[in-house]
Coordinates of C-alpha atoms and ligand atoms in Angstrom, one line a residue:
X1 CA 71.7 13.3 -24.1
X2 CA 73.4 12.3 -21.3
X3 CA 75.6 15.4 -19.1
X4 CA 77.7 15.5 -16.1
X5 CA 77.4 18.8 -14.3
X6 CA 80.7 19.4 -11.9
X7 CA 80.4 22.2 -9.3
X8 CA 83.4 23.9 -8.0
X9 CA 82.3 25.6 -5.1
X10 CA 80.2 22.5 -4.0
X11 CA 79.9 23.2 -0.2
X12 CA 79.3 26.9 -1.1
X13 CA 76.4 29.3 -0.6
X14 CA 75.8 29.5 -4.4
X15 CA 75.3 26.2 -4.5
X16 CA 72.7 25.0 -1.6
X17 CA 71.2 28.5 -2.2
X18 CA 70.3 28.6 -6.0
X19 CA 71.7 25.7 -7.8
X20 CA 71.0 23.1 -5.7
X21 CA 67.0 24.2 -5.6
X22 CA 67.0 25.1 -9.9
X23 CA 68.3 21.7 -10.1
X24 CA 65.8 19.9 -7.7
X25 CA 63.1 22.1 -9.6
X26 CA 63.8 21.0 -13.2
X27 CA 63.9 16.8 -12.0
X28 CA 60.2 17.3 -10.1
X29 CA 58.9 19.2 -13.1
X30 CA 60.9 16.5 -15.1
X31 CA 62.8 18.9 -17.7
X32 CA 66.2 16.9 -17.0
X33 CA 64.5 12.9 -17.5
X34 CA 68.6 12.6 -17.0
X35 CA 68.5 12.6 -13.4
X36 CA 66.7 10.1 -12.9
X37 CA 67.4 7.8 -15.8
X38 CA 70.9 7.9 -14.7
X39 CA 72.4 9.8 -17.5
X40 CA 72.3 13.4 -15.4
X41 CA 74.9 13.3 -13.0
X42 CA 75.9 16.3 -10.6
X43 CA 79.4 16.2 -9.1
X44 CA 79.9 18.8 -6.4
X45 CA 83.9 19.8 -5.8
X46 CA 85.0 20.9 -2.1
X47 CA 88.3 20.6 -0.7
X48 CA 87.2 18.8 2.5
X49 CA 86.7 15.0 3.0
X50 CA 83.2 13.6 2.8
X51 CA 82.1 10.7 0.9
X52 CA 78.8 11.0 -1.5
X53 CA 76.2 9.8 1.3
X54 CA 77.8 12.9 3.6
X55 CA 77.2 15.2 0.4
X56 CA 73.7 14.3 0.3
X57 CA 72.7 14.5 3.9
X58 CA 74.1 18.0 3.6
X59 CA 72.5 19.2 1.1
X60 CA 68.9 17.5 2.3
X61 CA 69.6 19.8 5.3
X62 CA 70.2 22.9 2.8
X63 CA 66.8 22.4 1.7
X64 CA 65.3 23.7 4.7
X65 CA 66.3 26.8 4.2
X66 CA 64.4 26.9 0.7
X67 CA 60.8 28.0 0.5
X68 CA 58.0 25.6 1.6
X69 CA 56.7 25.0 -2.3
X70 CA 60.4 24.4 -3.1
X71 CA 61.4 21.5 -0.7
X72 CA 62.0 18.1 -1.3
X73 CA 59.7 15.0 0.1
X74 CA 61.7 12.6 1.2
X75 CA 60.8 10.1 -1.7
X76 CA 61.9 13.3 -4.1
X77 CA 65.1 14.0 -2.9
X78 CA 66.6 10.1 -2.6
X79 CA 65.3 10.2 -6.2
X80 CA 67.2 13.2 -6.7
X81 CA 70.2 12.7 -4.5
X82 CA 70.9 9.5 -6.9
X83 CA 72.2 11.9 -9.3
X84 CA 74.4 13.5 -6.1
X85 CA 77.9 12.7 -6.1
X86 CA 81.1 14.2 -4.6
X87 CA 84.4 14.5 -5.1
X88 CA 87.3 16.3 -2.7
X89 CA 89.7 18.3 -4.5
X90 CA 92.9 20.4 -3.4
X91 CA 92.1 22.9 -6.5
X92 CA 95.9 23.1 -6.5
X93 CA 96.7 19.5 -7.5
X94 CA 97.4 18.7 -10.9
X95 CA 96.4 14.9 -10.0
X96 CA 93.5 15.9 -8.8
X97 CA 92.1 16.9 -11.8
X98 CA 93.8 14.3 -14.1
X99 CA 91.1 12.0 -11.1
X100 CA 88.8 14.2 -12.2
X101 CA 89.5 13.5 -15.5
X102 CA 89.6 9.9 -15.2
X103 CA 85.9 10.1 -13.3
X104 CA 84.3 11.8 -16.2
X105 CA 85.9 9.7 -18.9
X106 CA 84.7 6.9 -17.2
X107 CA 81.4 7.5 -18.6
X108 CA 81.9 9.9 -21.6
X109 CA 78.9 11.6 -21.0
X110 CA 77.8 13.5 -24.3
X111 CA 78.7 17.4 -22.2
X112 CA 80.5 18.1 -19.2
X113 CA 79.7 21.2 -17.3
X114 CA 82.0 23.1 -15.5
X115 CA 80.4 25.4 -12.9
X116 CA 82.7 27.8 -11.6
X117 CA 80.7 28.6 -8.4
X118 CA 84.0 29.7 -6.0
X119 CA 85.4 32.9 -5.5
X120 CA 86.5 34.5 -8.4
X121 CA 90.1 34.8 -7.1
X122 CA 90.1 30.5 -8.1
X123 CA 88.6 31.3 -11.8
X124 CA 92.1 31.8 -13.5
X125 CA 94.1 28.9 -11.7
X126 CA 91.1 26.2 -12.2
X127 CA 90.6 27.1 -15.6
X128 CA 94.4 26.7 -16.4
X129 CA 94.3 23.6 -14.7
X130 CA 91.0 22.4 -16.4
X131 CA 93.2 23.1 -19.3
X132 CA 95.8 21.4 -18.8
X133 CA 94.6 18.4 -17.6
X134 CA 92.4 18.3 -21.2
X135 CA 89.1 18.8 -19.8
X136 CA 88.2 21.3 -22.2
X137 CA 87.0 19.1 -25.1
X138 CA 84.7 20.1 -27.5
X139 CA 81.7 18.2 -25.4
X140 CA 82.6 20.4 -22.4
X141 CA 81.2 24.1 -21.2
X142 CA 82.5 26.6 -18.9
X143 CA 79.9 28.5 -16.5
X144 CA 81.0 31.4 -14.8
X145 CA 78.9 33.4 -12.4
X146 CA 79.3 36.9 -11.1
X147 CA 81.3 38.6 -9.7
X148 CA 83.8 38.4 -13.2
X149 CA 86.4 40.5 -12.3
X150 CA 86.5 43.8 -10.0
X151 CA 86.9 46.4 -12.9
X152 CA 87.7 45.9 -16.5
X153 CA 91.6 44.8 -16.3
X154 CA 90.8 42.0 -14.1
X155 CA 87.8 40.6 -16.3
X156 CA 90.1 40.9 -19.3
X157 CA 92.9 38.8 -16.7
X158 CA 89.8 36.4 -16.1
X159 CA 88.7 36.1 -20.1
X160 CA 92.1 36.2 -21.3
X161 CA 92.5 32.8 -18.6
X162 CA 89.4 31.6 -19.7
X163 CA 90.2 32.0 -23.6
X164 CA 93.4 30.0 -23.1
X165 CA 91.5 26.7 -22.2
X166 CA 88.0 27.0 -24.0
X167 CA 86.6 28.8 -26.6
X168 CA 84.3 31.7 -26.9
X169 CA 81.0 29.8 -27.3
X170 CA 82.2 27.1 -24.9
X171 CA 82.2 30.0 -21.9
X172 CA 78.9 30.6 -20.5
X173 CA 78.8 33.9 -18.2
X174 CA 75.7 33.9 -16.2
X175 CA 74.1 37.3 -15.3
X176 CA 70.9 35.6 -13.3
X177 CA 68.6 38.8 -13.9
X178 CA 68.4 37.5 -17.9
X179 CA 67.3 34.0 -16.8
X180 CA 63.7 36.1 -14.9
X181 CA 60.9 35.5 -16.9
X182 CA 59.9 39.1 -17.0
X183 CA 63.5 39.9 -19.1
X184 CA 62.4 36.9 -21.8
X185 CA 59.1 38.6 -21.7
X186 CA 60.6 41.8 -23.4
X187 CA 62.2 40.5 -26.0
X188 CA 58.8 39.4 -26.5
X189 CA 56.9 42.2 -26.2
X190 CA 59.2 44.1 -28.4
X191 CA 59.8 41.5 -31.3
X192 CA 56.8 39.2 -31.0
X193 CA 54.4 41.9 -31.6
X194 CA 54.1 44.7 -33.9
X195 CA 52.7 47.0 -31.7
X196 CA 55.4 48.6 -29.7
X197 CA 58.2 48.9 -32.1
X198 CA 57.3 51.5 -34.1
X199 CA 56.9 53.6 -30.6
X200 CA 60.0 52.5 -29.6
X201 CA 62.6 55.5 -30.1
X202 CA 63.1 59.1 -29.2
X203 CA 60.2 60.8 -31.1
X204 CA 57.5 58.8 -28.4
X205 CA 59.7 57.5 -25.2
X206 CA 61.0 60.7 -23.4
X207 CA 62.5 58.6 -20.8
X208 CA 63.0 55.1 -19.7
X209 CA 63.7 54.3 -16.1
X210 CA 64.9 51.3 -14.9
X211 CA 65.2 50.4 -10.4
X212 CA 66.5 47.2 -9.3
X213 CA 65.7 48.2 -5.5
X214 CA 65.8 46.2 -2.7
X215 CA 64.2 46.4 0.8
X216 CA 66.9 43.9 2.7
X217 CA 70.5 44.6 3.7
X218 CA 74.0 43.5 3.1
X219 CA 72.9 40.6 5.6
X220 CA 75.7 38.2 6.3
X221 CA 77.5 39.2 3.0
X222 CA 79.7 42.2 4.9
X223 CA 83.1 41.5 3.6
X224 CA 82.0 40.9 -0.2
X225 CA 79.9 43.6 -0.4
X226 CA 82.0 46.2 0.7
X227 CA 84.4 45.0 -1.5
X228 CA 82.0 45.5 -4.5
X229 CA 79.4 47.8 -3.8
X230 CA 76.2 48.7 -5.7
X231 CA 78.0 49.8 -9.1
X232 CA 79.7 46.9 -9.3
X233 CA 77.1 44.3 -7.7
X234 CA 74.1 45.3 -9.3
X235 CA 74.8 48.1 -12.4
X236 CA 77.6 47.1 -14.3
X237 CA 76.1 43.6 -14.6
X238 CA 72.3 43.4 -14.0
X239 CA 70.9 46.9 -14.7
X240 CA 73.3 47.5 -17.8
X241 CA 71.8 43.8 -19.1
X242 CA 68.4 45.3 -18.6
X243 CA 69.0 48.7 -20.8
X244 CA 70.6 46.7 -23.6
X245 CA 67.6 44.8 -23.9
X246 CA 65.4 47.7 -24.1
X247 CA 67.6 49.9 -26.3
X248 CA 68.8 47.0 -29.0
X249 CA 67.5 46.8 -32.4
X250 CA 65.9 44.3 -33.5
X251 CA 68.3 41.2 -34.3
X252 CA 67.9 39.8 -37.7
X253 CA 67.4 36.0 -35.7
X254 CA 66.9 34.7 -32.5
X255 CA 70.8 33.5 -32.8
X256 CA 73.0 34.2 -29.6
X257 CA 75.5 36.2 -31.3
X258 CA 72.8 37.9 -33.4
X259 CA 71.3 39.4 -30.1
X260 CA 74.5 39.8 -28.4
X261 CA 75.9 41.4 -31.1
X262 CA 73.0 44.3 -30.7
X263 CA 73.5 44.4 -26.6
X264 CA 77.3 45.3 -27.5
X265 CA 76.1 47.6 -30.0
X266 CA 74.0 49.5 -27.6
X267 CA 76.9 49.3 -24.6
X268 CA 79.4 50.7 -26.8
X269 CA 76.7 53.8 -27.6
X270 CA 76.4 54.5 -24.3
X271 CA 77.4 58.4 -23.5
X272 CA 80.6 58.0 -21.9
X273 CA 81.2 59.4 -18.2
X274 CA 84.1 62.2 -17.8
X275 CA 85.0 62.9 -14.1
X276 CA 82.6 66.1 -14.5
X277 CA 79.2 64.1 -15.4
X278 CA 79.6 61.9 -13.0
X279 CA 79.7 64.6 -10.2
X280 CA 76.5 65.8 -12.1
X281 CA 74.9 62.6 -13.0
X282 CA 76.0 59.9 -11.0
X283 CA 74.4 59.5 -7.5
X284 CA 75.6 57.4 -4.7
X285 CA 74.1 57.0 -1.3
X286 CA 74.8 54.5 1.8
X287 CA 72.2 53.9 4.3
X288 CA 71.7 54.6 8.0
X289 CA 69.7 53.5 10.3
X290 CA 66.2 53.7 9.7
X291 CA 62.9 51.7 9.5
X292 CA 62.0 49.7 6.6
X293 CA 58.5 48.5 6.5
X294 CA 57.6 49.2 10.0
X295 CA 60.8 47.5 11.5
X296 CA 63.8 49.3 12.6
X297 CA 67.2 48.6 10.4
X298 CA 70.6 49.2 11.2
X299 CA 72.6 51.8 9.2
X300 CA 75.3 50.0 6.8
X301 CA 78.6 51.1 8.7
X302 CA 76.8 49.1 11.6
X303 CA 76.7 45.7 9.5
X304 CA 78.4 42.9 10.3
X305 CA 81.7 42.6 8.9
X306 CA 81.7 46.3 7.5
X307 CA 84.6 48.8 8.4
X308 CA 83.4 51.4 10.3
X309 CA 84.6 54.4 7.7
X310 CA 83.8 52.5 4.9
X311 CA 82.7 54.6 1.7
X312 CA 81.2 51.6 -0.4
X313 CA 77.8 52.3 -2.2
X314 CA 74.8 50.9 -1.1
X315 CA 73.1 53.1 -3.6
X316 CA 73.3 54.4 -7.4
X317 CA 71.5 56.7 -9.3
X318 CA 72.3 57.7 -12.4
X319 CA 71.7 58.8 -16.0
X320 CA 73.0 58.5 -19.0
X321 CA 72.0 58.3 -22.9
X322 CA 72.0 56.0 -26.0
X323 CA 74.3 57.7 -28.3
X324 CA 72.7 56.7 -31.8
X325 CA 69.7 57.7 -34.3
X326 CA 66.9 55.9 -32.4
X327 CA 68.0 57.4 -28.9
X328 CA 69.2 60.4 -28.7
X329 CA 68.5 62.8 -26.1
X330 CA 66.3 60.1 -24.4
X331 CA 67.4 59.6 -20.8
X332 CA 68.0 56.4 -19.3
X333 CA 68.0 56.6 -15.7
X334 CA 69.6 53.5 -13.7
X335 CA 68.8 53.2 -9.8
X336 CA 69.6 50.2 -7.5
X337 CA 69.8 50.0 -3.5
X338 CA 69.6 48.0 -0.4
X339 CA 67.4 49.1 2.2
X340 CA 65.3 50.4 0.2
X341 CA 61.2 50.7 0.9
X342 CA 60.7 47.7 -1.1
X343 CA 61.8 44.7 -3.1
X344 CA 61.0 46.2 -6.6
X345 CA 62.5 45.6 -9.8
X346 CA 61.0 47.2 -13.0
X347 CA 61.1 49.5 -16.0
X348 CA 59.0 52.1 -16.8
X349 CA 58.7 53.6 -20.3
X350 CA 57.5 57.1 -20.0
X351 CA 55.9 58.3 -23.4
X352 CA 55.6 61.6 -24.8
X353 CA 52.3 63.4 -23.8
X354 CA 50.1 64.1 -26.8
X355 CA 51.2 66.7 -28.9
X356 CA 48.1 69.1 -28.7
X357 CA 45.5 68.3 -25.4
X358 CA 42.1 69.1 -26.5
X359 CA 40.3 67.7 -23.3
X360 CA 41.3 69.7 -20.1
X361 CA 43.5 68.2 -17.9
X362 CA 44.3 65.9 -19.8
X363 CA 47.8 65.9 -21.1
X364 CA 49.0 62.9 -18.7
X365 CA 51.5 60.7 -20.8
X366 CA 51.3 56.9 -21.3
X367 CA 53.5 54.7 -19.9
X368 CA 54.1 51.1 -20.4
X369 CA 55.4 49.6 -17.2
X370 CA 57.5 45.8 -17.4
X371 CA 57.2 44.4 -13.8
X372 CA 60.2 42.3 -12.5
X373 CA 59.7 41.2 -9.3
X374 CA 58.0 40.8 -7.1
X375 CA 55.4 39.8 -9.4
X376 CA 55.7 39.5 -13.2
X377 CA 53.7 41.3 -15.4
X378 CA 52.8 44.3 -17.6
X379 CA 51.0 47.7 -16.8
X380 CA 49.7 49.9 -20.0
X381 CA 48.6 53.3 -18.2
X382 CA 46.4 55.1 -20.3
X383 CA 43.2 57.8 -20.2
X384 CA 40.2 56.9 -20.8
X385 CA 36.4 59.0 -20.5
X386 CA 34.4 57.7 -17.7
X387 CA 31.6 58.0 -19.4
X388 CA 29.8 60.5 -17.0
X389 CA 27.9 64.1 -16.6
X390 CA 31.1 65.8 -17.8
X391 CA 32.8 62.9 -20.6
X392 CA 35.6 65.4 -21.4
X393 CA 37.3 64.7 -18.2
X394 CA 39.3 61.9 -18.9
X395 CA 40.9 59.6 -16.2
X396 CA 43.9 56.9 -15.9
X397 CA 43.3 54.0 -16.3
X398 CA 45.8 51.2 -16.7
X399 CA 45.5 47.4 -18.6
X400 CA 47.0 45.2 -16.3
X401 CA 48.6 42.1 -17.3
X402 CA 49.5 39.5 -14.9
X403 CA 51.6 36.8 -16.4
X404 CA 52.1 34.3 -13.3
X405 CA 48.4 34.2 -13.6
X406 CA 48.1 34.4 -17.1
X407 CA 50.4 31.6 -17.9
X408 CA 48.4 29.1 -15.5
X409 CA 51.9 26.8 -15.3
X410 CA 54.4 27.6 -12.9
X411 CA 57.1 29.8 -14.5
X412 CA 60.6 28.4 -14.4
X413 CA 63.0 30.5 -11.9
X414 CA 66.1 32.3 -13.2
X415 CA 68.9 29.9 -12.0
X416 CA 66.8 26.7 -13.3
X417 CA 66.2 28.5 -17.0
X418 CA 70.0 29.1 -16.9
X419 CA 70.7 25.7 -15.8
X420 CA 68.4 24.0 -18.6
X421 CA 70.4 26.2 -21.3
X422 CA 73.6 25.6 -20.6
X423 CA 73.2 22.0 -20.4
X424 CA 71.3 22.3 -23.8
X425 CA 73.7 24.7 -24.8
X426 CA 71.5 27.6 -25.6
X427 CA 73.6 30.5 -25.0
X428 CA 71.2 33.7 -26.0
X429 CA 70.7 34.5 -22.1
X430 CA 74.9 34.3 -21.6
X431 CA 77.2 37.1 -21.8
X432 CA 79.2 37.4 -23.9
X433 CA 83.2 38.5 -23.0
X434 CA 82.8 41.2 -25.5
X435 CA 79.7 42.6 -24.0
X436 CA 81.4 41.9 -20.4
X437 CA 84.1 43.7 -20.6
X438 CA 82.5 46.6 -22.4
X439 CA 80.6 47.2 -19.8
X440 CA 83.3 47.5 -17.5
X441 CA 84.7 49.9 -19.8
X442 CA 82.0 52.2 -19.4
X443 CA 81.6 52.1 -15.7
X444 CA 85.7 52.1 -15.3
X445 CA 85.8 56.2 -15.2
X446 CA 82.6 56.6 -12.1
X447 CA 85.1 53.9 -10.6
X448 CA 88.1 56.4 -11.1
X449 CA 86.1 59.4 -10.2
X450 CA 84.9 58.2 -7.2
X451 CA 88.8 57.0 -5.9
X452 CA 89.5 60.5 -6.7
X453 CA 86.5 62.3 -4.9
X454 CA 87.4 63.1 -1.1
X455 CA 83.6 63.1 -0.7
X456 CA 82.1 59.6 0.0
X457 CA 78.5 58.5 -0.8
X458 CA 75.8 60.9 0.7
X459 CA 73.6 59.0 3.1
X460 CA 70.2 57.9 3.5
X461 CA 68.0 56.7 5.6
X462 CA 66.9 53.0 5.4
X463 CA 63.4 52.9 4.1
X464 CA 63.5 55.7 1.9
X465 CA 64.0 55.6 -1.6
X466 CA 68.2 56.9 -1.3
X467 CA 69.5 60.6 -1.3
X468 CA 67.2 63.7 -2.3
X469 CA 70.5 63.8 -4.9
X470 CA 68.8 61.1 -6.6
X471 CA 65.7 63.1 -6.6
X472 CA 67.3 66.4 -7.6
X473 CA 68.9 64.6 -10.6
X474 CA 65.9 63.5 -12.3
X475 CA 64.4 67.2 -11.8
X476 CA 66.2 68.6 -13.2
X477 CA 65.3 67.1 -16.9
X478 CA 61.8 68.0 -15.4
X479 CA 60.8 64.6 -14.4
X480 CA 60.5 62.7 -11.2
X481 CA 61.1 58.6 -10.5
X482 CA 58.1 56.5 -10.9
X483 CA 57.2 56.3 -7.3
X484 CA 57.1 59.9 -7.0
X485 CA 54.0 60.7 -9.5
Ligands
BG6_501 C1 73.0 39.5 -6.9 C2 73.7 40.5 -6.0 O1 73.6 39.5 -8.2 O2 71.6 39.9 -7.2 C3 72.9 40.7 -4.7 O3 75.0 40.1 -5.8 C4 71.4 41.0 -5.0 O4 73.5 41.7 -3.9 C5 70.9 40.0 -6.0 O5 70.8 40.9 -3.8 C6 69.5 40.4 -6.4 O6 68.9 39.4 -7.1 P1 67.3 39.2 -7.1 O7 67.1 38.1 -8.1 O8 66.9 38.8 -5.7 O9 66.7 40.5 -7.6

């Protein structure tokens, strides 16, 4: 099958920081033959002039930036900068994309791919344009990366663009953190094996905790992320992906819209926020200076590109509830940050302790931890009798399940799974608009409350794990975040 892969937003950080790499990665482990057989082209879109040999020298630079194991020999990358082309484009032009056009039907590759890696503030006008210059045909996809839309009226104004030019299942919105292997993983720990399902609802799980934290800062993204913020960068997108596939029932296949029809079913149960709960259960914290992992780190309003009375987010905590018969009254905490004590993302599934303890001391409750980052793997805490003078005292132990060394092969990285599906067009790890824009709807009111509240985010210091709020808010159901036991 042969594909020609157009970036918009060729020049761009997204680009030489992900794309360029996940693409480099699937030719050396040779999971797109197309690249070098001639068939795979990649066509990066910038508005200034360079020719393809320009293109190609830039991006071999790029690579320098990318971890040792990732980068290029030189005999790999003129292999792979065959495949390299480029193409300037005033994104303004109508003739520029009836070139475009021409350059694409000059080969007819079997699909075209449209990666949408600009600002979002170009989505609607290229898309029209795409659209009217009739490259939308049935052999072509749309991908769209985050940020889609700042709240939910302007990712309806983005899908309603997109739905004018292409078709539902011709739109592929990435959300990276469901290209990890760790998320594939839980569909298969939930659905590949029988064990864990019939656990898996309110009468065992007394609370499910999910923390996307992160140790660096805003770094050299200032203006964006200050314009964004931690609901918008990391919850309403990454976190909210994460819940729906722990919360969903089990689709009847392994169809795209079988699955994504459960995540919308579990986003629309979610317990809706009023201005009230989210003063009581919605915590947000920006950091100050501090020290994270033994060096000293600026506070956010001290970041570069940052106003200096800014009130965006660095932090949320937060809780909330599945609304439905497998759920209820199970709480689902959320928690994301920068500058936090570490780069940790995972979920833990507390269970209930046992009903009736018959060996002292020992009514500590199982729990089933899914590792993100930054390794991959599994944790089972249990108890267990040591076996010595006094065997009633039982002690935690945990199976530990380490899948980049369990799977001796290299795992595939988010951005290059993501890339290998849409070009296949495999769309079970894309978001769907309906699930999108739902989950702007639910955010939408903390949004609100929080342009209403005079009070901006607590602070914290950099290092720690956010406010004491965050803390206090988990207490107060009697438990405490997983670092904390
Ligand atoms: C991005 C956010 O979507 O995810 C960033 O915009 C964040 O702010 C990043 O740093 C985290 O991704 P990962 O894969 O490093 O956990």
């Amino acid at each position: 099958m042969s594909f020609d892969l157009v970036l918009f937003g060729g020049t761009g950080d997204l680009t030489w920081r992900k794309l360029m790499p996940a693409l480099f990665q699937a030719h050396r482990h040779g999971t797109l033959p197309q690249l070098a057989m001639g068939t795979g082209r990649i066509l990066a879109v910038a508005r200034d002039a360079r020719s393809d040999d320009d293109y190609r020298s830039f991006i071999r630079q790029k690579f320098a930036d990318v971890e040792p194991s990732k980068q290029p020999s030189d005999a790999e990358f003129a292999e792979f900068a065959q495949a390299l082309h480029y193409r300037p484009m005033d994104l303004a032009q109508p003739e520029h994309y009836a070139g475009l056009k021409r350059w694409l039907d000059d080969r007819g590759a079997d699909t075209v791919m449209i990666f949408l890696a600009t600002s979002p503030h170009l989505f609607i006008p290229i898309c029209e344009q795409l659209g009217r210059a009739g490259i939308n045909g049935a052999n072509v996809r749309l991908v769209l990366e985050k940020p889609l839309g700042h709240d939910l009226a302007s990712a309806q104004e983005i899908n309603r663009a997109v739905r004018a030019s292409f078709t539902e299942s011709q739109a592929l919105r990435i959300d990276h953190y469901l290209g990890k292997p760790a998320v594939q993983n839980l569909s298969a720990l939930r659905f590949g094996n029988a064990l864990f399902e019939p656990l898996w609802r309110r009468e065992s799980i007394a609370n499910i905790q999910i923390t996307l934290a992160e140790s660096i800062g805003v770094g050299t993204r200032g203006d964006f992320y200050d314009r964004t913020g931690a609901l918008r960068d990391m919850i309403q997108n990454h976190a909210l992906q994460l819940l729906t596939m722990i919360a969903m029932e089990p689709p009847s296949t392994s169809d795209a819209d079988a699955i994504r029809d459960e995540k919308l079913k579990v986003l629309k149960s979610l317990k809706p926020f009023t201005a009230d709960t989210v003063v009581r259960d919605v915590v947000r914290g920006q950091y100050k200076a501090g020290t994270v992992n033994g060096t000293a780190a600026i506070g956010y309003l001290q970041e570069n590109k940052v106003p200096a009375d800014s009130r965006t987010e660095t932090f949320v905590a937060m809780r909330t509830e599945v609304q439905n018969w497998r759920w209820a009254g199970v709480p689902f905490y959320l928690r994301t940050g920068k500058r936090l004590p570490a780069r940790d993302a995972q979920i833990v599934v507390n269970f209930r302790p046992v009903p009736h303890p018959i060996f002292p001391g020992s009514n500590q409750a199982n729990k089933l931890v899914i590792k993100l980052q930054p390794e991959d793997g599994l944790e089972l805490h249990l108890v267990a009798a040591k076996g010595n003078s006094n065997n009633e005292l039982l002690t935690p132990v945990k199976l530990d399940l380490d899948f980049d060394r369990a799977f001796s092969t290299e795992r595939v990285g988010a951005y290059e799974r993501l890339l290998l599906d849409a070009i296949a067009g495999r769309l079970n790890l894309f978001v769907r608009s309906d699930e999108q824009e739902q989950a702007w709807r639910w955010v939408q009111p903390i949004l609100q409350a929080w342009e209403a509240d005079p009070n901006g985010p607590r602070t914290y210091a950099a290092g720690s794990w956010g406010p004491p709020a965050s803390s206090a808010m988990v207490a107060r159901d009697g438990c405490t975040w997983d670092e904390e036991q």
